[in-house]
Amino acid sequence: MSHQGLEEELAHLLTAEHGAPPVRPSGESQQPRIDRRRTRPRSKFVDVYRRISQVSALLAAIAVCAACLLVWSIAYTYGQLSETAESVLPENLAQWWPFTLYGPWSVAALSILRAAVQRQPVKCSWSVLLVTSAMAVALCVSHSSHSVLAFVTLGIPPVTSLVCFWEFVGQFSSKQQSRRGGRARQSFKA
């Protein structure tokens, strides 16, 4: 190597340490610079946060879908129940009659939600919910034309409201089951 080549290489090394661009003689062609800096590994916290936010978004979407379908099926059943009541009661009283069925249903549902959030068992409220849902199915089907299609069309909305509510409550109680499972595994290992 010539003396000039050594000086250029020394200048290149010295400028690379200080962050200044290297001085190239005018005769050399410019080559693209390769970035040799190490990239920092991503924080595990960012990955965990991203995963938690994705799971939370999924749970929220499930809860919103279940709540919307729950409201729709209750509104549909409400119309069927008020039509059934109109055959026996005056029209102004028949409009309010479905609340006698969905009043206890709503109170039991709120009780179940409270118990799910507080992680307490409830059996009585589930039985009230099942009985009122069965009554809603029976009353909706009772005044239909006695065909299988009418039974299915009028009987499914109260069952749908019950199933949607069950899934909605499952969004709260799934945390409870996973925590208990983790504790059980830890105590089993010890």
mmCIF file with all atom_site columns, N, CA and C in Angstrom, residues 35-63:
data_model
loop_
_atom_site.group_PDB
_atom_site.id
_atom_site.type_symbol
_atom_site.label_atom_id
_atom_site.label_alt_id
_atom_site.label_comp_id
_atom_site.label_asym_id
_atom_site.label_entity_id
_atom_site.label_seq_id
_atom_site.pdbx_PDB_ins_code
_atom_site.Cartn_x
_atom_site.Cartn_y
_atom_site.Cartn_z
_atom_site.occupancy
_atom_site.B_iso_or_equiv
_atom_site.pdbx_formal_charge
_atom_site.auth_seq_id
_atom_site.auth_comp_id
_atom_site.auth_asym_id
_atom_site.auth_atom_id
_atom_site.pdbx_PDB_model_num
ATOM 1  N N  . ASP A 1 35 ? -25.253 0.552   7.012  1.00 0.00 ? 35 ASP A N  1
ATOM 2  C CA . ASP A 1 35 ? -25.452 0.880   8.419  1.00 0.00 ? 35 ASP A CA 1
ATOM 3  C C  . ASP A 1 35 ? -25.164 -0.363  9.255  1.00 0.00 ? 35 ASP A C  1
ATOM 4  N N  . ARG A 1 36 ? -24.123 -0.301  10.039 1.00 0.00 ? 36 ARG A N  1
ATOM 5  C CA . ARG A 1 36 ? -23.724 -1.466  10.822 1.00 0.00 ? 36 ARG A CA 1
ATOM 6  C C  . ARG A 1 36 ? -24.050 -1.312  12.302 1.00 0.00 ? 36 ARG A C  1
ATOM 7  N N  . ARG A 1 37 ? -24.899 -0.376  12.607 1.00 0.00 ? 37 ARG A N  1
ATOM 8  C CA . ARG A 1 37 ? -25.275 -0.209  14.010 1.00 0.00 ? 37 ARG A CA 1
ATOM 9  C C  . ARG A 1 37 ? -26.158 -1.364  14.439 1.00 0.00 ? 37 ARG A C  1
ATOM 10 N N  . ARG A 1 38 ? -26.033 -1.732  15.677 1.00 0.00 ? 38 ARG A N  1
ATOM 11 C CA . ARG A 1 38 ? -26.882 -2.781  16.213 1.00 0.00 ? 38 ARG A CA 1
ATOM 12 C C  . ARG A 1 38 ? -28.268 -2.221  16.491 1.00 0.00 ? 38 ARG A C  1
ATOM 13 N N  . THR A 1 39 ? -29.239 -2.992  16.133 1.00 0.00 ? 39 THR A N  1
ATOM 14 C CA . THR A 1 39 ? -30.605 -2.576  16.455 1.00 0.00 ? 39 THR A CA 1
ATOM 15 C C  . THR A 1 39 ? -30.944 -3.101  17.837 1.00 0.00 ? 39 THR A C  1
ATOM 16 N N  . ARG A 1 40 ? -31.631 -2.293  18.584 1.00 0.00 ? 40 ARG A N  1
ATOM 17 C CA . ARG A 1 40 ? -32.032 -2.702  19.921 1.00 0.00 ? 40 ARG A CA 1
ATOM 18 C C  . ARG A 1 40 ? -33.180 -3.690  19.825 1.00 0.00 ? 40 ARG A C  1
ATOM 19 N N  . PRO A 1 41 ? -33.113 -4.716  20.620 1.00 0.00 ? 41 PRO A N  1
ATOM 20 C CA . PRO A 1 41 ? -34.258 -5.638  20.615 1.00 0.00 ? 41 PRO A CA 1
ATOM 21 C C  . PRO A 1 41 ? -35.483 -4.941  21.200 1.00 0.00 ? 41 PRO A C  1
ATOM 22 N N  . ARG A 1 42 ? -36.635 -5.302  20.652 1.00 0.00 ? 42 ARG A N  1
ATOM 23 C CA . ARG A 1 42 ? -37.859 -4.670  21.142 1.00 0.00 ? 42 ARG A CA 1
ATOM 24 C C  . ARG A 1 42 ? -38.108 -5.092  22.577 1.00 0.00 ? 42 ARG A C  1
ATOM 25 N N  . SER A 1 43 ? -38.677 -4.197  23.302 1.00 0.00 ? 43 SER A N  1
ATOM 26 C CA . SER A 1 43 ? -38.976 -4.454  24.694 1.00 0.00 ? 43 SER A CA 1
ATOM 27 C C  . SER A 1 43 ? -40.069 -5.514  24.817 1.00 0.00 ? 43 SER A C  1
ATOM 28 N N  . LYS A 1 44 ? -39.932 -6.395  25.785 1.00 0.00 ? 44 LYS A N  1
ATOM 29 C CA . LYS A 1 44 ? -40.964 -7.403  26.016 1.00 0.00 ? 44 LYS A CA 1
ATOM 30 C C  . LYS A 1 44 ? -42.251 -6.742  26.485 1.00 0.00 ? 44 LYS A C  1
ATOM 31 N N  . PHE A 1 45 ? -42.104 -5.607  27.137 1.00 0.00 ? 45 PHE A N  1
ATOM 32 C CA . PHE A 1 45 ? -43.284 -4.878  27.591 1.00 0.00 ? 45 PHE A CA 1
ATOM 33 C C  . PHE A 1 45 ? -44.147 -4.453  26.409 1.00 0.00 ? 45 PHE A C  1
ATOM 34 N N  . VAL A 1 46 ? -43.510 -4.024  25.330 1.00 0.00 ? 46 VAL A N  1
ATOM 35 C CA . VAL A 1 46 ? -44.255 -3.606  24.141 1.00 0.00 ? 46 VAL A CA 1
ATOM 36 C C  . VAL A 1 46 ? -45.013 -4.787  23.548 1.00 0.00 ? 46 VAL A C  1
ATOM 37 N N  . ASP A 1 47 ? -44.352 -5.948  23.491 1.00 0.00 ? 47 ASP A N  1
ATOM 38 C CA . ASP A 1 47 ? -45.018 -7.141  22.957 1.00 0.00 ? 47 ASP A CA 1
ATOM 39 C C  . ASP A 1 47 ? -46.190 -7.567  23.831 1.00 0.00 ? 47 ASP A C  1
ATOM 40 N N  . VAL A 1 48 ? -45.985 -7.534  25.153 1.00 0.00 ? 48 VAL A N  1
ATOM 41 C CA . VAL A 1 48 ? -47.062 -7.907  26.071 1.00 0.00 ? 48 VAL A CA 1
ATOM 42 C C  . VAL A 1 48 ? -48.207 -6.907  25.964 1.00 0.00 ? 48 VAL A C  1
ATOM 43 N N  . TYR A 1 49 ? -47.882 -5.625  25.902 1.00 0.00 ? 49 TYR A N  1
ATOM 44 C CA . TYR A 1 49 ? -48.914 -4.595  25.782 1.00 0.00 ? 49 TYR A CA 1
ATOM 45 C C  . TYR A 1 49 ? -49.689 -4.758  24.485 1.00 0.00 ? 49 TYR A C  1
ATOM 46 N N  . ARG A 1 50 ? -48.995 -5.056  23.395 1.00 0.00 ? 50 ARG A N  1
ATOM 47 C CA . ARG A 1 50 ? -49.656 -5.242  22.108 1.00 0.00 ? 50 ARG A CA 1
ATOM 48 C C  . ARG A 1 50 ? -50.594 -6.448  22.159 1.00 0.00 ? 50 ARG A C  1
ATOM 49 N N  . ARG A 1 51 ? -50.147 -7.540  22.779 1.00 0.00 ? 51 ARG A N  1
ATOM 50 C CA . ARG A 1 51 ? -50.976 -8.732  22.887 1.00 0.00 ? 51 ARG A CA 1
ATOM 51 C C  . ARG A 1 51 ? -52.191 -8.471  23.781 1.00 0.00 ? 51 ARG A C  1
ATOM 52 N N  . ILE A 1 52 ? -51.997 -7.772  24.890 1.00 0.00 ? 52 ILE A N  1
ATOM 53 C CA . ILE A 1 52 ? -53.117 -7.463  25.789 1.00 0.00 ? 52 ILE A CA 1
ATOM 54 C C  . ILE A 1 52 ? -54.118 -6.561  25.086 1.00 0.00 ? 52 ILE A C  1
ATOM 55 N N  . SER A 1 53 ? -53.644 -5.590  24.337 1.00 0.00 ? 53 SER A N  1
ATOM 56 C CA . SER A 1 53 ? -54.574 -4.697  23.644 1.00 0.00 ? 53 SER A CA 1
ATOM 57 C C  . SER A 1 53 ? -55.346 -5.443  22.553 1.00 0.00 ? 53 SER A C  1
ATOM 58 N N  . GLN A 1 54 ? -54.717 -6.404  21.894 1.00 0.00 ? 54 GLN A N  1
ATOM 59 C CA . GLN A 1 54 ? -55.432 -7.189  20.884 1.00 0.00 ? 54 GLN A CA 1
ATOM 60 C C  . GLN A 1 54 ? -56.495 -8.064  21.526 1.00 0.00 ? 54 GLN A C  1
ATOM 61 N N  . VAL A 1 55 ? -56.167 -8.689  22.649 1.00 0.00 ? 55 VAL A N  1
ATOM 62 C CA . VAL A 1 55 ? -57.138 -9.522  23.356 1.00 0.00 ? 55 VAL A CA 1
ATOM 63 C C  . VAL A 1 55 ? -58.272 -8.670  23.892 1.00 0.00 ? 55 VAL A C  1
ATOM 64 N N  . SER A 1 56 ? -57.943 -7.498  24.418 1.00 0.00 ? 56 SER A N  1
ATOM 65 C CA . SER A 1 56 ? -58.983 -6.602  24.930 1.00 0.00 ? 56 SER A CA 1
ATOM 66 C C  . SER A 1 56 ? -59.912 -6.136  23.818 1.00 0.00 ? 56 SER A C  1
ATOM 67 N N  . ALA A 1 57 ? -59.354 -5.839  22.663 1.00 0.00 ? 57 ALA A N  1
ATOM 68 C CA . ALA A 1 57 ? -60.188 -5.432  21.532 1.00 0.00 ? 57 ALA A CA 1
ATOM 69 C C  . ALA A 1 57 ? -61.097 -6.569  21.089 1.00 0.00 ? 57 ALA A C  1
ATOM 70 N N  . LEU A 1 58 ? -60.583 -7.784  21.090 1.00 0.00 ? 58 LEU A N  1
ATOM 71 C CA . LEU A 1 58 ? -61.398 -8.937  20.720 1.00 0.00 ? 58 LEU A CA 1
ATOM 72 C C  . LEU A 1 58 ? -62.517 -9.166  21.733 1.00 0.00 ? 58 LEU A C  1
ATOM 73 N N  . LEU A 1 59 ? -62.197 -9.078  23.016 1.00 0.00 ? 59 LEU A N  1
ATOM 74 C CA . LEU A 1 59 ? -63.224 -9.245  24.049 1.00 0.00 ? 59 LEU A CA 1
ATOM 75 C C  . LEU A 1 59 ? -64.280 -8.145  23.956 1.00 0.00 ? 59 LEU A C  1
ATOM 76 N N  . ALA A 1 60 ? -63.837 -6.929  23.683 1.00 0.00 ? 60 ALA A N  1
ATOM 77 C CA . ALA A 1 60 ? -64.795 -5.826  23.537 1.00 0.00 ? 60 ALA A CA 1
ATOM 78 C C  . ALA A 1 60 ? -65.693 -6.050  22.323 1.00 0.00 ? 60 ALA A C  1
ATOM 79 N N  . ALA A 1 61 ? -65.140 -6.536  21.222 1.00 0.00 ? 61 ALA A N  1
ATOM 80 C CA . ALA A 1 61 ? -65.960 -6.800  20.034 1.00 0.00 ? 61 ALA A CA 1
ATOM 81 C C  . ALA A 1 61 ? -66.983 -7.901  20.304 1.00 0.00 ? 61 ALA A C  1
ATOM 82 N N  . ILE A 1 62 ? -66.561 -8.945  21.015 1.00 0.00 ? 62 ILE A N  1
ATOM 83 C CA . ILE A 1 62 ? -67.494 -10.016 21.360 1.00 0.00 ? 62 ILE A CA 1
ATOM 84 C C  . ILE A 1 62 ? -68.594 -9.481  22.263 1.00 0.00 ? 62 ILE A C  1
ATOM 85 N N  . ALA A 1 63 ? -68.221 -8.682  23.247 1.00 0.00 ? 63 ALA A N  1
ATOM 86 C CA . ALA A 1 63 ? -69.210 -8.130  24.174 1.00 0.00 ? 63 ALA A CA 1
ATOM 87 C C  . ALA A 1 63 ? -70.189 -7.205  23.456 1.00 0.00 ? 63 ALA A C  1
#
